[in-house]
Short mmCIF file of C-alpha atoms and ligand atoms in Angstrom, two decimals:
data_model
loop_
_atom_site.label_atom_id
_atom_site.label_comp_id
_atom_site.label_asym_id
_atom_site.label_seq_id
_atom_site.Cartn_x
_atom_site.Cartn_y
_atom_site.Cartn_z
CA UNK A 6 -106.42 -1.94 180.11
CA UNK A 7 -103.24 0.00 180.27
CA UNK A 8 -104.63 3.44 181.45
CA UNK A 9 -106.98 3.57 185.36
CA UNK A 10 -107.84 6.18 187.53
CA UNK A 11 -106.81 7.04 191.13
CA UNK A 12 -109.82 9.40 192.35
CA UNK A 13 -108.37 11.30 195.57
CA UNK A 14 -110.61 12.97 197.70
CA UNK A 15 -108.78 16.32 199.87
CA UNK A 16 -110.02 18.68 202.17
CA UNK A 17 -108.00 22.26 202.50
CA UNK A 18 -109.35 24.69 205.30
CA UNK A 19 -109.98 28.33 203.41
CA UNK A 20 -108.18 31.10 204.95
CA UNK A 21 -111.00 32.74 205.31
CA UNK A 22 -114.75 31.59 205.10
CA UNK A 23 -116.00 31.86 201.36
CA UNK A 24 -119.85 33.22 201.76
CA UNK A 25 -121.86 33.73 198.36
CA UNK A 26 -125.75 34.09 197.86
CA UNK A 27 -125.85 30.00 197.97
CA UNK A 28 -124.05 29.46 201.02
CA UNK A 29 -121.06 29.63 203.37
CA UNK A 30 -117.78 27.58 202.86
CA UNK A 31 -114.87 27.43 205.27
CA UNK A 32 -113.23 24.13 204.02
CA UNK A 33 -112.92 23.18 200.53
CA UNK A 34 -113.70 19.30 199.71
CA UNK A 35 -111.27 18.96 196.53
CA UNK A 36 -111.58 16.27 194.41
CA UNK A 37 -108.31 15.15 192.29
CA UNK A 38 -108.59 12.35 189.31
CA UNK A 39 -105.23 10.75 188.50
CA UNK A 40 -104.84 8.90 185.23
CA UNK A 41 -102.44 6.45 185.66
CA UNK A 42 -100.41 5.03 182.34
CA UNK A 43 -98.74 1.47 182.97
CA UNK A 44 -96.02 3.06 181.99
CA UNK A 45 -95.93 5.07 185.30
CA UNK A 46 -97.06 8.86 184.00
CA UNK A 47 -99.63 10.57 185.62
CA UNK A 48 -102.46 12.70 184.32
CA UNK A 49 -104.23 14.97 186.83
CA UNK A 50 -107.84 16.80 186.39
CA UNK A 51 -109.89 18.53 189.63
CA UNK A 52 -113.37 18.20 189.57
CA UNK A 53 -114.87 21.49 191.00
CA UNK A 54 -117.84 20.06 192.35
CA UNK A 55 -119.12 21.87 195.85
CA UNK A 56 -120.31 19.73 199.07
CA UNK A 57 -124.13 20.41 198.46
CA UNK A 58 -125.91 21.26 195.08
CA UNK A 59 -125.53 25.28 195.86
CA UNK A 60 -124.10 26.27 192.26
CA UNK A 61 -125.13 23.44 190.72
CA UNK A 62 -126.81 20.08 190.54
CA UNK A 63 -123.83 18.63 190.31
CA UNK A 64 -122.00 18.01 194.32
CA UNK A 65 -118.94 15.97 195.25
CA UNK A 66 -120.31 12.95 196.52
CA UNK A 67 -122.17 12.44 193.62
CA UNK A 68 -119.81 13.38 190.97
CA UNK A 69 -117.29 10.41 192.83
CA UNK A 70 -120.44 7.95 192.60
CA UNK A 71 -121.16 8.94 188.62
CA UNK A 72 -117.37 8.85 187.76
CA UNK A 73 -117.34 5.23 189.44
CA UNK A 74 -120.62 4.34 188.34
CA UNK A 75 -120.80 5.25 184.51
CA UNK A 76 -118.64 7.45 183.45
CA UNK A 77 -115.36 5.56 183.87
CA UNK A 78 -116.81 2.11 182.53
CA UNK A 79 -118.19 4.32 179.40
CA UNK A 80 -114.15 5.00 178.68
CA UNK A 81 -112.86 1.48 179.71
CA UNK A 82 -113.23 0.71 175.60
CA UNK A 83 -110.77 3.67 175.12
CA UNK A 84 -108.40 3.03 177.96
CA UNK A 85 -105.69 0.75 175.94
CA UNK A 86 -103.68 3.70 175.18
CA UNK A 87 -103.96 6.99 175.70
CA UNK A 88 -107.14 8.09 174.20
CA UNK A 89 -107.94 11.15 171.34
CA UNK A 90 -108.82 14.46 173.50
CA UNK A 91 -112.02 14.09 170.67
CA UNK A 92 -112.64 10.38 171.79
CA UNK A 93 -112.95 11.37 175.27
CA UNK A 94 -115.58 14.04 174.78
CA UNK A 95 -117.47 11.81 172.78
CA UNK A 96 -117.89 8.56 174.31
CA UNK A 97 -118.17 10.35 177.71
CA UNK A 98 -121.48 12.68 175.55
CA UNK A 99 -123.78 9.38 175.90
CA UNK A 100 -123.97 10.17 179.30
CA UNK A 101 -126.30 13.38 180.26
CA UNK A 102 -125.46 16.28 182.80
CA UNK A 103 -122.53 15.84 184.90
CA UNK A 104 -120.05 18.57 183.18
CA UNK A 105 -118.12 18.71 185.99
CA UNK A 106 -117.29 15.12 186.88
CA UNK A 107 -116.25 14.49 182.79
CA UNK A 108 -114.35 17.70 182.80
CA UNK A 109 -112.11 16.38 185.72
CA UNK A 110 -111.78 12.48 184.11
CA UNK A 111 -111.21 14.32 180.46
CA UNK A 112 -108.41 16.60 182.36
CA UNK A 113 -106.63 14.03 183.54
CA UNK A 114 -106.47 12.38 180.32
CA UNK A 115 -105.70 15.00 178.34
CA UNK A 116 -102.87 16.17 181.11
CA UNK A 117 -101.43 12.29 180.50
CA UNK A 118 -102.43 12.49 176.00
CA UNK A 119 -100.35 15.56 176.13
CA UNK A 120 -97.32 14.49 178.50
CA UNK A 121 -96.79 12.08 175.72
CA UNK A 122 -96.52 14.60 172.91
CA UNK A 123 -94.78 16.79 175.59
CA UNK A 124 -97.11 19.87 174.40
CA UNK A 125 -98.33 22.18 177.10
CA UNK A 126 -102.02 22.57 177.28
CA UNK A 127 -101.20 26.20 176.55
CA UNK A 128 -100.09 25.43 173.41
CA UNK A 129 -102.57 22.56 172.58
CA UNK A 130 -105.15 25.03 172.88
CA UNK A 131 -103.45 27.71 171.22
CA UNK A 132 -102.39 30.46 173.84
CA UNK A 133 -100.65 33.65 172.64
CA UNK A 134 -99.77 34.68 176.08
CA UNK A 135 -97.10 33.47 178.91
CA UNK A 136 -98.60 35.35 181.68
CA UNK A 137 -102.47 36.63 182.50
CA UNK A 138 -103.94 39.44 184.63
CA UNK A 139 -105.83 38.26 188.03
CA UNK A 140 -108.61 39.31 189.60
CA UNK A 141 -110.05 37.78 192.25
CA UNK A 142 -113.51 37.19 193.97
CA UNK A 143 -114.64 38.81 197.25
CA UNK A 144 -117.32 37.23 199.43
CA UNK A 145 -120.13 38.18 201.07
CA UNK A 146 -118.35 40.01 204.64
CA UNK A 147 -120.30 40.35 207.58
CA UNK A 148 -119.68 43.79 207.59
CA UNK A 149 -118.82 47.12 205.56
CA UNK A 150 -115.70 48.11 207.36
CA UNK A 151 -114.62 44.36 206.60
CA UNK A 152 -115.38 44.48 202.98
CA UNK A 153 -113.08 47.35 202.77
CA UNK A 154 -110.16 45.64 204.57
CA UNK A 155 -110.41 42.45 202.41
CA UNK A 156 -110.62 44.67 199.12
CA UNK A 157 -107.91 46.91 200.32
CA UNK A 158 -105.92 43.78 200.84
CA UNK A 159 -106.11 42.19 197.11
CA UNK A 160 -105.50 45.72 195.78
CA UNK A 161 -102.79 46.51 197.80
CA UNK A 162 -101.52 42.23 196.40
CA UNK A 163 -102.07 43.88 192.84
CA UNK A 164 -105.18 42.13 191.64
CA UNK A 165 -106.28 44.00 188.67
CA UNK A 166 -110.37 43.36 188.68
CA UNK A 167 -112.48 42.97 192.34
CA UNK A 168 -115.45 41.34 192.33
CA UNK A 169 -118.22 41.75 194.46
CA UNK A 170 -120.66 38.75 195.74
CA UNK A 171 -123.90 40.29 195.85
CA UNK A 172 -127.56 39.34 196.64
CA UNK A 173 -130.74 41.02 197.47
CA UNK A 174 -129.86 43.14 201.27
CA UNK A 175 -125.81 43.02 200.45
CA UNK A 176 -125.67 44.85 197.17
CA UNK A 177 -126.03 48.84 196.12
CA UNK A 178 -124.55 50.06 199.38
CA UNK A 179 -121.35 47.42 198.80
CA UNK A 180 -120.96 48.52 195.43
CA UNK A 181 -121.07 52.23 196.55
CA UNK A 182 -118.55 52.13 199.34
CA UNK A 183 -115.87 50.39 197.28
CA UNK A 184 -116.03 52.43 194.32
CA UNK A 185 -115.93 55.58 196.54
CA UNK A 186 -113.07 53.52 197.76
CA UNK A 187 -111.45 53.02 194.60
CA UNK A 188 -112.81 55.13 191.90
CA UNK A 189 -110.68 53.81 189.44
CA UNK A 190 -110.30 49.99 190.21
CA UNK A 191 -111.80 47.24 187.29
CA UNK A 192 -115.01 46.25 189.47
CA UNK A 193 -117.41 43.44 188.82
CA UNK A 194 -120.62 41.62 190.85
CA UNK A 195 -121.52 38.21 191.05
CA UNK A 196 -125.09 37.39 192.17
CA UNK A 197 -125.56 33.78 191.43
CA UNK A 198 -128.73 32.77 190.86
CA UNK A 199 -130.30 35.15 193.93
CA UNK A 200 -132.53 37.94 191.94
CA UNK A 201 -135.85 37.68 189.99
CA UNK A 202 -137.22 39.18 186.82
CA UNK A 203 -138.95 41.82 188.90
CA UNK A 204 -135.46 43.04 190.26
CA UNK A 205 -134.31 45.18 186.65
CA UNK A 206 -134.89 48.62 188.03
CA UNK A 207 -132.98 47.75 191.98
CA UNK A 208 -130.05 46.35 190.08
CA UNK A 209 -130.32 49.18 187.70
CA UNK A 210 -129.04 51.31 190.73
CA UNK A 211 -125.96 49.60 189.91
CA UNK A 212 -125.22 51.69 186.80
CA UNK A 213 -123.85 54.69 188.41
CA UNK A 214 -120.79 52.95 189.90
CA UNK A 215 -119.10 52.03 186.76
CA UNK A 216 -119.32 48.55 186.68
CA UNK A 217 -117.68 46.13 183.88
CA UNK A 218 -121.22 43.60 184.44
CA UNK A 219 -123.20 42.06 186.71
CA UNK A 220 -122.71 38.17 186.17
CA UNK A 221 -126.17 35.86 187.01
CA UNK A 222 -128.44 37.69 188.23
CA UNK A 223 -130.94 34.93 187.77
CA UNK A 224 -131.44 31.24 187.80
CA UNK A 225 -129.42 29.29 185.60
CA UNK A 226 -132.38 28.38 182.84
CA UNK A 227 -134.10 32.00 182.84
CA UNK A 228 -132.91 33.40 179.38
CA UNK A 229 -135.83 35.42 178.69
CA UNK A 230 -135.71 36.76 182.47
CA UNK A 231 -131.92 37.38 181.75
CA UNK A 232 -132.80 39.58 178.39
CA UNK A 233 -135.82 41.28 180.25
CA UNK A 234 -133.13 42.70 182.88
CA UNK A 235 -130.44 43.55 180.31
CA UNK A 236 -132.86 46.07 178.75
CA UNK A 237 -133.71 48.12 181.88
CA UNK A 238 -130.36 48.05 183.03
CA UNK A 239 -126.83 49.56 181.58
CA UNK A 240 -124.23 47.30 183.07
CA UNK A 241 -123.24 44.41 180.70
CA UNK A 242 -125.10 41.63 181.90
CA UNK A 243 -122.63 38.01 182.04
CA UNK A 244 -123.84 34.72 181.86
CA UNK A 245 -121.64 32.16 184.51
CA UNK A 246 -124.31 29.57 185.34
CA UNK A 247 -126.70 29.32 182.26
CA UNK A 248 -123.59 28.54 180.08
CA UNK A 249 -123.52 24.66 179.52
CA UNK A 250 -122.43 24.21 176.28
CA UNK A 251 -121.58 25.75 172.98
CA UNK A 252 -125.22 25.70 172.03
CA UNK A 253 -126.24 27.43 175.29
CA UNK A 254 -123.32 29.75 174.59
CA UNK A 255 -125.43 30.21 171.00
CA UNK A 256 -128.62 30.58 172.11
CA UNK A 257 -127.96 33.56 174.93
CA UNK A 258 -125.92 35.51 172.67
CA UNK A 259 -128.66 35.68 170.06
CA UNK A 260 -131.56 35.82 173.04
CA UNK A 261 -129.68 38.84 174.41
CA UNK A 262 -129.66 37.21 177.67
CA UNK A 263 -125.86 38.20 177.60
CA UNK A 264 -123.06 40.04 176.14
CA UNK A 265 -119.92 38.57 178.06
CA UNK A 266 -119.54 35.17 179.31
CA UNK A 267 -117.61 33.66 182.04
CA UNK A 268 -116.06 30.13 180.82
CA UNK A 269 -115.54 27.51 183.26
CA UNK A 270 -114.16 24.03 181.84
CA UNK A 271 -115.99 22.06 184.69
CA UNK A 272 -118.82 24.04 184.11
CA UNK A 273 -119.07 23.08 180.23
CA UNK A 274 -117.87 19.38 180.40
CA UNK A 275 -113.95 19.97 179.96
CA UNK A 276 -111.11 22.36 177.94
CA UNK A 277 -112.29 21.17 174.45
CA UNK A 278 -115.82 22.77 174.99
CA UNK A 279 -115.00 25.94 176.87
CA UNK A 280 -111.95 26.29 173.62
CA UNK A 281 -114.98 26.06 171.36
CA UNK A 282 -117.01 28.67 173.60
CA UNK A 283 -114.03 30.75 173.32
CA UNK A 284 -114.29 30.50 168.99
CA UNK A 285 -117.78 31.29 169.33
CA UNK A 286 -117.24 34.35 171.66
CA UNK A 287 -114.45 35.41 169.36
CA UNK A 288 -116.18 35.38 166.07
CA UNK A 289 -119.45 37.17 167.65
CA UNK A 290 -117.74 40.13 169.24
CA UNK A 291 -118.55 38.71 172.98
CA UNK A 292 -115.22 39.53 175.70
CA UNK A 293 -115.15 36.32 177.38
CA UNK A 294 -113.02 35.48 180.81
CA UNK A 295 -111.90 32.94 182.67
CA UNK A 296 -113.93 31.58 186.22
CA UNK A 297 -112.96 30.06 188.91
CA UNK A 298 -114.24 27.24 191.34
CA UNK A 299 -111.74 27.26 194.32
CA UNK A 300 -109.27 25.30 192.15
CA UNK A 301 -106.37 24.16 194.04
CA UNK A 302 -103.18 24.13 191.87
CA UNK A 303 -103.97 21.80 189.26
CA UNK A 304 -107.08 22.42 188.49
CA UNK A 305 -105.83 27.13 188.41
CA UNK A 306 -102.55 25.03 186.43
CA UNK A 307 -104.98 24.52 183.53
CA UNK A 308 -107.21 27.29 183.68
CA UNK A 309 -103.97 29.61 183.28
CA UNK A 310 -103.99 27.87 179.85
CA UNK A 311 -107.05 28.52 178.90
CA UNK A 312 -107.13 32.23 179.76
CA UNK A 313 -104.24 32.83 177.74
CA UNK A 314 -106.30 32.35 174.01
CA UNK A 315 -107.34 35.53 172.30
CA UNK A 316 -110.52 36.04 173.87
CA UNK A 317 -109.82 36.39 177.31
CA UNK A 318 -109.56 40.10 177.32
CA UNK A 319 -110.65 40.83 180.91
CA UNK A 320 -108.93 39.61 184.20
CA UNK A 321 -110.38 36.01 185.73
CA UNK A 322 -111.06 34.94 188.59
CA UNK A 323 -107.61 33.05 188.21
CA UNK A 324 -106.57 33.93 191.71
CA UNK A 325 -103.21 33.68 193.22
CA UNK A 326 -103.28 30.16 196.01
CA UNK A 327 -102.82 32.30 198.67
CA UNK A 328 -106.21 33.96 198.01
CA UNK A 329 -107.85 30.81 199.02
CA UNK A 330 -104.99 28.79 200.65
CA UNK A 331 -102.26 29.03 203.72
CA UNK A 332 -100.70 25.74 201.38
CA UNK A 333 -101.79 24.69 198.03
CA UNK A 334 -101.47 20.86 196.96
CA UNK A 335 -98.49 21.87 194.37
CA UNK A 336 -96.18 24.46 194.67
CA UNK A 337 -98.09 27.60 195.05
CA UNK A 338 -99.02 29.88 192.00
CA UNK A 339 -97.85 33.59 193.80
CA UNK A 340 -98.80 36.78 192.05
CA UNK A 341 -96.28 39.08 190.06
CA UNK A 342 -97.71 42.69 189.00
CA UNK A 343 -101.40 41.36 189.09
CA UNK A 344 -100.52 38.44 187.14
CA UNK A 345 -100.00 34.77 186.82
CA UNK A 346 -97.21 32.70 185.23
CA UNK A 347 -98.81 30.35 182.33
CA UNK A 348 -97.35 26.91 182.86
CA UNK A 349 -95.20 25.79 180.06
CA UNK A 350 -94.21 22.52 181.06
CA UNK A 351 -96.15 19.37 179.21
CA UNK A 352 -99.49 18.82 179.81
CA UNK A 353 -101.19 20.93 182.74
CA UNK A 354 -97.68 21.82 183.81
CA UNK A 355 -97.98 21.19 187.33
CA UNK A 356 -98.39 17.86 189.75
CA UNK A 357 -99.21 17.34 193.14
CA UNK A 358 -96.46 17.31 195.71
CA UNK A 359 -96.71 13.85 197.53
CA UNK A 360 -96.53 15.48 200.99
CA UNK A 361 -99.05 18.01 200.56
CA UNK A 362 -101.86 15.32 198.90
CA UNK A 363 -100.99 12.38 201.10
CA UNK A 364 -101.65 15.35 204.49
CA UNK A 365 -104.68 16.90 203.23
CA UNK A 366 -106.14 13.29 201.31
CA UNK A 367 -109.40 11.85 203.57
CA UNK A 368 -109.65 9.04 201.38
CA UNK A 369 -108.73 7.41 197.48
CA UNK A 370 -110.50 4.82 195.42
CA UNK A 371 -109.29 3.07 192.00
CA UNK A 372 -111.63 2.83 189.33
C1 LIG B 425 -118.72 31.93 190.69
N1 LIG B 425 -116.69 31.36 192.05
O1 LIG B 425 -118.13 32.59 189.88
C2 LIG B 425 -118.00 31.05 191.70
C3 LIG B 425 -118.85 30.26 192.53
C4 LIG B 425 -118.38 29.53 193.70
C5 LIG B 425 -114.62 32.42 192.60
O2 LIG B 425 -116.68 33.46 192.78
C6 LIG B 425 -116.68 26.25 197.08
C7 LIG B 425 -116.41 25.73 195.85
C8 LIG B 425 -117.30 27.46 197.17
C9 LIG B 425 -116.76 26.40 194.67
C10 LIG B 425 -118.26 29.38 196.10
C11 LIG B 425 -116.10 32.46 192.49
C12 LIG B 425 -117.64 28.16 196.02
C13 LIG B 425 -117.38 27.63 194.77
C14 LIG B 425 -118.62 30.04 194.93
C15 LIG B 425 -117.73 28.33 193.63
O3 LIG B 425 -119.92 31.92 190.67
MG1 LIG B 426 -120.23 33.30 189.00
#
């Protein structure tokens, strides 16, 4: 076998604690696969997995175990050289679930596929832009006169789109405040998971303030709920959680369980499958943009690529490091008018510096 993997497990203290309707964070556990060629290149891919099973099913300690367990001897057979992006995705498809842990082991082999053709994953995916507009995510403050410092502090930065964590107690009064704030800012809320079906006319107090959508209102498998709220309520309705796949993707669009969509590549298995998202999106009308898990520099390196196709017409949550980070594992990624540099370079463009993983690395394991 010429190609193994390096699985490094960091932990980076937040500079500031990240609360959402699931939980509180105030370190992020960051989980790094390396592909390693024989030849000595490197491929790198983040898996986005939380601590506990708060956004997800999937959680760090058992997206490590799976990788080790079966999804790394289901690519051994591929491993001689550097395997087909295609390959990847479809050996790795015999195993269910687990989108997040194949999206970091596919990342990292794609990173190391395309370092070989030196082509960018920009380009491999077919970006048509060099840098993207930010916005960023707020959490849940433990008071009003603190939201409205922390906002005030990303505008003043120059994000160009706030969004709001919201959940049932922390939600119309938020949204008020800020847009009296800033009548004119791009503002978005994020609810994960934390309303029922029941809830249609409380979040349709929402519509006054002018919001581009409310994304998950409801638990990840609730379609019907989903389209049941979008019709007593204005605001666009996004799908973050309940999008798993292309056919997911399908099926909500047509439902009317949604009419944007937040892509995350961990969320939907890797870059191929939230590309193919993106087609679909496209050629049905539906603005899609670009989430994001916490990602340290490698994994923001590649979702910078991704956000720069076509479809991506409203800010992601492709944050500047310092929104999350006093030091980043690469060099940082700094914000420029509201925006974002799209890493040309090979591959994901970016690496680790040695320092900075070896300091914040708890432990590594070769599989
Ligand atoms: C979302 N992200 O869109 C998520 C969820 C999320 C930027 O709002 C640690 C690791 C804490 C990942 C909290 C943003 C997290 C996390 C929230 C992801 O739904
Ligand atoms: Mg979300």
């Amino acid at each position: 076998m010429t190609i193994s993997f390096q699985i490094h497990s960091l932990e980076i203290p937040l500079v500031r604690p990240f609360r959402t309707s699931f939980g509180s964070q105030s370190v992020r556990d960051v989980v790094l696969v390396e592909a390693v060629s024989d030849s000595g290149v490197s491929g790198w891919g983040e898996c986005v997995t939380m601590a506990w099973p708060g956004y997800s099913a999937e959680y760090t300690s058992g997206a490590i175990d799976v990788m080790q367990k079966f999804l790394i001897p289901t690519l051994e057979p591929l491993l001689e050289t550097s395997p087909e992006p295609d390959a990847v995705r479809s050996a790795l498809s015999v195993m269910q679930g687990h989108p997040m842990a194949k999206s970091a082991l596919s990342t990292a082999l794609l990173d190391l596929w395309l370092k070989e053709r030196e082509t960018s994953l920009a380009n491999y995916l077919g970006a048509v832009k060099d840098k993207v507009d930010c916005g960023v995510s707020v959490g849940i403050p433990s008071s009003i006169d603190s939201l409205l410092e922390e906002v005030g502090s990303y505008v003043d930065q120059g994000y160009k789109r706030i969004k709001l964590k919201i959940e049932p107690g922390w939600d119309i009064d938020a949204v008020r405040q800020v847009r009296n704030a800033w009548p004119e800012m791009l503002l978005q809320v994020d609810a994960n998971q934390a309303y029922e079906r029941t809830d249609g006319a409380h979040l349709a107090q929402l519509d006054q303030y002018d919001l581009l959508l409310i994304e998950q209102p409801l638990p990840e498998d609730d379609f019907l709920g989903h389209a049941m709220i979008s019709r007593e309520v204005n605001t666009p309705i996004c799908l973050d959680e309940s999008i798993l796949s292309v056919a997911s993707a399908q099926g909500a669009i047509e439902f009317g369980a949604t009419t944007i969509i937040n892509i995350k590549p961990g969320r939907v298995g890797g870059y191929l499958t939230a590309k193919e998202i993106h087609d679909l999106c496209v050629g049905q009308g539906i603005p899609v943009w670009c989430g994001g898990m916490l990602e340290t520099g490698i994994g923001r390196a590649a979702n910078l690529a991704l956000a720069a196709l076509p479809g991506f017409v409203l800010p992601g949550d492709t944050s500047a490091s310092n929104r999350y980070y006093a030091e980043d594992v690469t060099q940082p990624f700094v914000l420029d008018n509201g925006q974002l540099p799209v890493p040309s370079k090979p591959g994901i463009g970016i690496e680790p510096i040695p320092e900075n993983l070896e300091a914040m690395r708890t432990a590594v394991i070769t599989a």
